[in-house]
CSV table of C-alpha atoms and ligand atoms in Angstrom, one decimal:
chain,number,residue,atom,x,y,z
Z,1,UNK,CA,15.8,42.4,-32.6
Z,2,UNK,CA,16.2,38.9,-33.7
Z,3,UNK,CA,14.3,35.8,-32.6
Z,4,UNK,CA,16.2,32.8,-31.3
Z,5,UNK,CA,15.4,29.7,-33.3
Z,6,UNK,CA,12.9,27.4,-31.6
Z,7,UNK,CA,11.0,24.2,-32.2
Z,8,UNK,CA,7.3,24.0,-31.9
Z,9,UNK,CA,4.3,22.2,-33.3
Z,10,UNK,CA,1.8,25.0,-32.8
Z,11,UNK,CA,2.2,27.9,-35.1
Z,12,UNK,CA,-0.1,31.0,-35.1
Z,13,UNK,CA,0.3,33.4,-38.0
Z,14,UNK,CA,-1.9,36.5,-38.2
Z,15,UNK,CA,-3.2,38.0,-41.4
Z,16,UNK,CA,-3.5,41.8,-41.0
Z,17,UNK,CA,-6.2,44.0,-42.5
Z,18,UNK,CA,-5.2,47.0,-44.8
Z,19,UNK,CA,-6.0,49.3,-41.8
Z,20,UNK,CA,-3.7,47.3,-39.5
Z,21,UNK,CA,-0.9,47.4,-42.0
Z,22,UNK,CA,-1.2,51.2,-42.2
Z,23,UNK,CA,-1.0,51.4,-38.4
Z,24,UNK,CA,2.1,49.1,-38.5
Z,25,UNK,CA,3.7,51.2,-41.2
Z,26,UNK,CA,3.6,54.2,-38.8
Z,27,UNK,CA,5.5,52.1,-36.2
Z,28,UNK,CA,8.0,50.9,-38.8
Z,29,UNK,CA,8.6,54.4,-40.2
Z,30,UNK,CA,9.1,55.7,-36.6
Z,31,UNK,CA,11.9,53.1,-36.4
Z,32,UNK,CA,13.3,54.4,-39.7
Z,33,UNK,CA,13.1,58.0,-38.4
Z,34,UNK,CA,15.0,56.9,-35.3
Z,35,UNK,CA,17.7,55.2,-37.3
Z,36,UNK,CA,18.0,58.3,-39.4
Z,37,UNK,CA,18.7,60.4,-36.2
Z,38,UNK,CA,21.3,57.8,-35.3
Z,39,UNK,CA,22.9,58.1,-38.7
Z,40,UNK,CA,23.2,61.9,-38.3
Z,41,UNK,CA,25.2,61.4,-35.0
Z,42,UNK,CA,27.6,58.8,-36.3
Z,43,UNK,CA,31.3,59.8,-36.3
Z,44,UNK,CA,34.5,58.5,-34.8
Z,45,UNK,CA,34.7,59.3,-31.1
Z,46,UNK,CA,31.0,59.0,-30.2
Z,47,UNK,CA,30.0,56.7,-27.4
Z,48,UNK,CA,27.4,54.1,-28.4
Z,49,UNK,CA,25.4,54.9,-25.2
Z,50,UNK,CA,24.9,58.4,-26.6
Z,51,UNK,CA,23.1,57.0,-29.6
Z,52,UNK,CA,20.9,54.9,-27.3
Z,53,UNK,CA,20.0,57.9,-25.1
Z,54,UNK,CA,19.1,60.0,-28.1
Z,55,UNK,CA,17.0,57.2,-29.6
Z,56,UNK,CA,14.9,56.6,-26.5
Z,57,UNK,CA,14.2,60.3,-26.1
Z,58,UNK,CA,13.3,60.6,-29.8
Z,59,UNK,CA,11.0,57.6,-29.7
Z,60,UNK,CA,9.1,58.8,-26.6
Z,61,UNK,CA,8.9,62.4,-27.8
Z,62,UNK,CA,7.2,61.1,-30.9
Z,63,UNK,CA,4.6,59.1,-28.9
Z,64,UNK,CA,6.2,55.7,-29.1
Z,65,UNK,CA,7.8,53.2,-26.7
Z,66,UNK,CA,11.1,51.5,-27.4
Z,67,UNK,CA,10.1,47.9,-28.0
Z,68,UNK,CA,13.5,46.5,-26.9
Z,69,UNK,CA,13.9,48.2,-23.5
Z,70,UNK,CA,13.1,45.5,-20.9
Z,71,UNK,CA,12.3,42.9,-23.6
Z,72,UNK,CA,13.5,39.7,-21.9
Z,73,UNK,CA,15.6,41.9,-19.7
Z,74,UNK,CA,17.3,43.7,-22.5
Z,75,UNK,CA,18.7,46.9,-21.0
Z,76,UNK,CA,18.5,49.4,-23.8
Z,77,UNK,CA,16.4,50.9,-26.6
Z,78,UNK,CA,18.9,50.0,-29.4
Z,79,UNK,CA,20.9,46.9,-30.0
Z,80,UNK,CA,24.3,48.2,-31.0
Z,81,UNK,CA,26.6,45.6,-32.5
Z,82,UNK,CA,30.1,46.8,-33.6
Z,83,UNK,CA,32.4,44.9,-36.0
Z,84,UNK,CA,32.5,41.2,-35.1
Z,85,UNK,CA,29.3,41.5,-33.0
Z,86,UNK,CA,26.4,40.1,-35.0
Z,87,UNK,CA,23.4,41.3,-33.0
Z,88,UNK,CA,22.1,42.2,-29.6
Z,89,UNK,CA,25.1,44.2,-28.4
Z,90,UNK,CA,24.6,46.6,-25.5
Z,91,UNK,CA,25.2,50.3,-26.0
Z,92,UNK,CA,27.9,51.5,-23.6
Z,93,UNK,CA,31.1,53.4,-23.2
Z,94,UNK,CA,32.7,52.1,-26.4
Z,95,UNK,CA,33.7,55.0,-28.7
Z,96,UNK,CA,33.4,54.4,-32.4
Z,97,UNK,CA,36.6,54.6,-34.4
Z,98,UNK,CA,37.6,55.1,-37.9
Z,99,UNK,CA,37.1,51.8,-39.8
Z,100,UNK,CA,34.4,50.3,-37.6
Z,101,UNK,CA,31.1,49.1,-38.8
Z,102,UNK,CA,28.1,49.4,-36.5
Z,103,UNK,CA,24.8,47.6,-36.7
Z,104,UNK,CA,21.9,49.4,-35.1
Z,105,UNK,CA,18.7,47.5,-34.5
Z,106,UNK,CA,15.6,49.4,-33.3
Z,107,UNK,CA,12.0,48.6,-32.4
Z,108,UNK,CA,9.1,51.0,-31.8
Z,109,UNK,CA,5.7,50.1,-30.2
Z,110,UNK,CA,2.9,52.6,-31.1
Z,111,UNK,CA,-0.9,52.3,-31.4
Z,112,UNK,CA,-0.7,48.6,-30.3
Z,113,UNK,CA,1.8,47.4,-32.9
Z,114,UNK,CA,5.6,47.0,-33.2
Z,115,UNK,CA,7.9,48.0,-36.0
Z,116,UNK,CA,11.4,46.5,-36.2
Z,117,UNK,CA,14.3,47.5,-38.5
Z,118,UNK,CA,18.1,47.4,-38.5
Z,119,UNK,CA,20.9,49.0,-40.6
Z,120,UNK,CA,24.6,48.6,-40.6
Z,121,UNK,CA,26.7,51.7,-41.0
Z,122,UNK,CA,30.4,52.3,-42.0
Z,123,UNK,CA,32.4,54.7,-39.9
Z,124,UNK,CA,35.0,56.6,-41.8
Z,125,UNK,CA,37.5,54.5,-43.9
Z,126,UNK,CA,36.2,51.0,-43.9
Z,127,UNK,CA,38.1,48.3,-45.8
Z,128,UNK,CA,36.6,47.6,-49.3
Z,129,UNK,CA,35.8,44.0,-48.5
Z,130,UNK,CA,33.8,45.0,-45.5
Z,131,UNK,CA,31.9,47.7,-47.4
Z,132,UNK,CA,31.1,45.0,-49.9
Z,133,UNK,CA,29.8,42.8,-47.1
Z,134,UNK,CA,27.4,45.6,-46.2
Z,135,UNK,CA,26.3,46.2,-49.8
Z,136,UNK,CA,25.6,42.5,-50.4
Z,137,UNK,CA,23.8,42.0,-47.1
Z,138,UNK,CA,21.5,44.9,-47.8
Z,139,UNK,CA,20.9,43.6,-51.3
Z,140,UNK,CA,20.1,40.1,-49.9
Z,141,UNK,CA,17.4,41.7,-47.8
Z,142,UNK,CA,15.7,43.0,-50.9
Z,143,UNK,CA,16.2,39.6,-52.6
Z,144,UNK,CA,14.3,38.1,-49.7
Z,145,UNK,CA,11.6,40.8,-49.8
Z,146,UNK,CA,10.9,40.0,-53.4
Z,147,UNK,CA,10.0,36.5,-52.4
Z,148,UNK,CA,7.5,37.6,-49.7
Z,149,UNK,CA,4.5,37.1,-51.9
Z,150,UNK,CA,1.2,35.3,-51.5
Z,151,UNK,CA,1.4,31.5,-51.9
Z,152,UNK,CA,5.2,31.4,-51.6
Z,153,UNK,CA,6.7,29.7,-48.6
Z,154,UNK,CA,9.1,31.0,-46.0
Z,155,UNK,CA,11.8,28.8,-47.5
Z,156,UNK,CA,11.6,30.9,-50.7
Z,157,UNK,CA,12.7,33.9,-48.7
Z,158,UNK,CA,15.4,31.9,-46.9
Z,159,UNK,CA,16.8,30.4,-50.1
Z,160,UNK,CA,17.0,33.8,-51.8
Z,161,UNK,CA,19.0,35.3,-49.0
Z,162,UNK,CA,21.3,32.2,-48.6
Z,163,UNK,CA,21.8,31.8,-52.3
Z,164,UNK,CA,22.9,35.3,-52.9
Z,165,UNK,CA,25.2,35.7,-49.8
Z,166,UNK,CA,26.6,32.3,-49.2
Z,167,UNK,CA,26.6,30.6,-52.6
Z,168,UNK,CA,27.3,33.7,-54.8
Z,169,UNK,CA,29.5,35.6,-52.4
Z,170,UNK,CA,31.0,33.0,-50.0
Z,171,UNK,CA,29.8,34.7,-46.8
Z,172,UNK,CA,28.7,32.9,-43.6
Z,173,UNK,CA,25.0,32.9,-42.9
Z,174,UNK,CA,24.1,33.0,-39.2
Z,175,UNK,CA,21.8,30.0,-38.4
Z,176,UNK,CA,21.0,30.3,-34.7
Z,177,UNK,CA,19.0,33.6,-35.1
Z,178,UNK,CA,16.1,34.2,-37.4
Z,179,UNK,CA,13.6,36.8,-38.7
Z,180,UNK,CA,10.1,36.6,-37.3
Z,181,UNK,CA,6.5,37.6,-37.6
Z,182,UNK,CA,5.9,41.0,-36.1
Z,183,UNK,CA,2.6,42.6,-34.9
Z,184,UNK,CA,1.1,43.1,-31.5
Z,185,UNK,CA,4.1,41.1,-30.2
Z,186,UNK,CA,7.7,41.9,-31.2
Z,187,UNK,CA,8.3,38.3,-32.0
Z,188,UNK,CA,5.5,36.2,-33.5
Z,189,UNK,CA,5.3,33.3,-35.9
Z,190,UNK,CA,6.5,32.4,-38.4
Z,191,UNK,CA,10.3,32.1,-37.9
Z,192,UNK,CA,12.1,33.4,-41.0
Z,193,UNK,CA,15.6,31.8,-41.3
Z,194,UNK,CA,18.2,33.2,-43.6
Z,195,UNK,CA,19.0,29.7,-45.0
Z,196,UNK,CA,16.7,27.0,-46.4
Z,197,UNK,CA,15.1,25.4,-49.3
Z,198,UNK,CA,12.7,26.8,-51.9
Z,199,UNK,CA,9.1,25.5,-51.5
Z,200,UNK,CA,9.6,24.5,-47.8
Z,201,UNK,CA,8.3,26.1,-44.6
Z,202,UNK,CA,5.1,27.9,-43.8
Z,203,UNK,CA,2.9,29.1,-46.6
Z,204,UNK,CA,2.9,32.9,-47.0
Z,205,UNK,CA,-0.4,34.8,-47.4
Z,206,UNK,CA,-1.0,38.4,-48.4
Z,207,UNK,CA,-1.4,40.5,-45.2
Z,208,UNK,CA,1.1,38.6,-43.1
Z,209,UNK,CA,3.8,40.9,-41.6
Z,210,UNK,CA,7.3,39.6,-41.1
Z,211,UNK,CA,10.7,41.0,-40.1
Z,212,UNK,CA,13.2,39.8,-42.7
Z,213,UNK,CA,16.7,40.3,-41.4
Z,214,UNK,CA,19.8,38.7,-42.9
Z,215,UNK,CA,22.7,38.5,-40.5
Z,216,UNK,CA,25.8,37.8,-42.7
Z,217,UNK,CA,29.4,37.2,-41.7
Z,218,UNK,CA,32.4,38.1,-43.7
Z,219,UNK,CA,34.0,34.9,-42.6
Z,220,UNK,CA,32.5,31.7,-41.2
Z,221,UNK,CA,28.9,31.3,-40.1
Z,222,UNK,CA,29.6,30.2,-36.5
Z,223,UNK,CA,28.7,32.5,-33.6
Z,224,UNK,CA,28.7,32.5,-29.8
Z,225,UNK,CA,26.8,34.3,-27.1
Z,226,UNK,CA,28.8,36.3,-24.6
Z,227,UNK,CA,28.7,36.2,-20.8
Z,228,UNK,CA,26.0,38.9,-20.7
Z,229,UNK,CA,23.6,36.3,-22.2
Z,230,UNK,CA,22.8,38.6,-25.2
Z,231,UNK,CA,25.8,39.7,-27.2
Z,232,UNK,CA,26.2,37.4,-30.2
Z,233,UNK,CA,29.6,37.6,-32.0
Z,234,UNK,CA,31.4,35.7,-34.7
Z,235,UNK,CA,33.7,32.9,-33.5
Z,236,UNK,CA,36.4,33.8,-36.0
Z,237,UNK,CA,36.3,37.5,-35.0
Z,238,UNK,CA,35.5,38.7,-38.5
Z,239,UNK,CA,32.9,41.4,-39.2
Z,240,UNK,CA,29.2,40.8,-39.5
Z,241,UNK,CA,26.4,42.8,-41.1
Z,242,UNK,CA,22.6,43.1,-40.3
Z,243,UNK,CA,19.9,44.7,-42.3
Z,244,UNK,CA,16.2,44.4,-41.5
Z,245,UNK,CA,12.8,45.6,-42.8
Z,246,UNK,CA,9.4,45.0,-41.3
Z,247,UNK,CA,7.8,43.6,-44.4
Z,248,UNK,CA,4.1,43.1,-45.5
Z,249,UNK,CA,3.6,40.0,-47.6
Z,250,UNK,CA,2.0,41.2,-50.8
Z,251,UNK,CA,0.1,39.7,-53.7
Z,252,UNK,CA,3.1,39.9,-56.1
Z,253,UNK,CA,6.1,40.8,-53.9
Z,254,UNK,CA,6.8,42.0,-50.3
Z,255,UNK,CA,6.4,45.6,-49.3
Z,256,UNK,CA,8.8,47.0,-46.8
Z,257,UNK,CA,6.9,49.1,-44.2
Z,258,UNK,CA,10.1,50.5,-42.8
Z,259,UNK,CA,12.3,52.6,-45.2
Z,260,UNK,CA,16.0,53.0,-45.7
Z,261,UNK,CA,15.6,56.1,-47.9
Z,262,UNK,CA,15.9,58.7,-45.1
Z,263,UNK,CA,18.8,56.7,-43.5
Z,264,UNK,CA,20.7,56.6,-46.8
Z,265,UNK,CA,20.1,60.4,-47.3
Z,266,UNK,CA,21.7,61.0,-43.9
Z,267,UNK,CA,24.6,58.7,-44.8
Z,268,UNK,CA,25.2,60.7,-48.0
Z,269,UNK,CA,25.0,64.0,-46.1
Z,270,UNK,CA,27.6,62.7,-43.6
Z,271,UNK,CA,29.8,61.7,-46.5
Z,272,UNK,CA,29.6,65.2,-47.9
Z,273,UNK,CA,30.5,66.7,-44.6
Z,274,UNK,CA,33.6,64.5,-44.3
Z,275,UNK,CA,35.4,63.8,-47.5
Z,276,UNK,CA,37.2,60.8,-46.0
Z,277,UNK,CA,33.8,59.1,-45.4
Z,278,UNK,CA,32.9,56.2,-47.6
Z,279,UNK,CA,29.3,55.7,-48.7
Z,280,UNK,CA,27.9,52.5,-50.0
J,301,MG,MG1,15.3,44.2,-35.2
J,302,MG,MG1,13.6,41.6,-35.8
């Protein structure tokens, strides 16, 4: 889940011990395991509510609590955002169809700490320019993670994401929603925008844990919030991608505590089952 940008003078950023980071890794990897189970279910014809039902059961069976369910009144365990929906979509009756993209954002609370991660999947035959958006958005997350090192500033992460997606590839970078610190609360300081200047913003210190989460639009950057008060979609109706890792700030580079490896393995297996399936 994404934080809404806010203005404040008081900022409280926690430094986690190595032990705390290992506990947080378990929460983050439980999110990755849940997204992997989602990946295995993805196909044209499946209702997005079925993904949410499975995810909640999977998380609770493994000793966790879905972080999002009830957060600020959010009604589900997953945020499911299809095509032009950027983030915070509600799971529901919608049936996935060939050519869709679906962003799935998940949070797990376990042992006193939250993990938060998101992944955007292609369903069947997705247009090459949309597959490229997914590839570049995922790559931009890793460009940001590289900058999550001791003594850097939040703006170094922001700049890395914006430079790669907007300047190099001409995509729209969502500005109203930002990454965030994560820990005992789902959303903590600092805010981590996907746009900004090098050398600006809060100082990063080894042991901080932040959710880095580029939300990148194929078209323009402008978004709006729907009548449900949650669903954020692009104004121009073009597709949007979202990838997120819970990330520990390291001495020399950031370390993702969540992992895409099992999700990507499930994607590949899906592609082998269905020869019409594209993989990234
Ligand atoms: Mg999230
Ligand atoms: Mg988040």
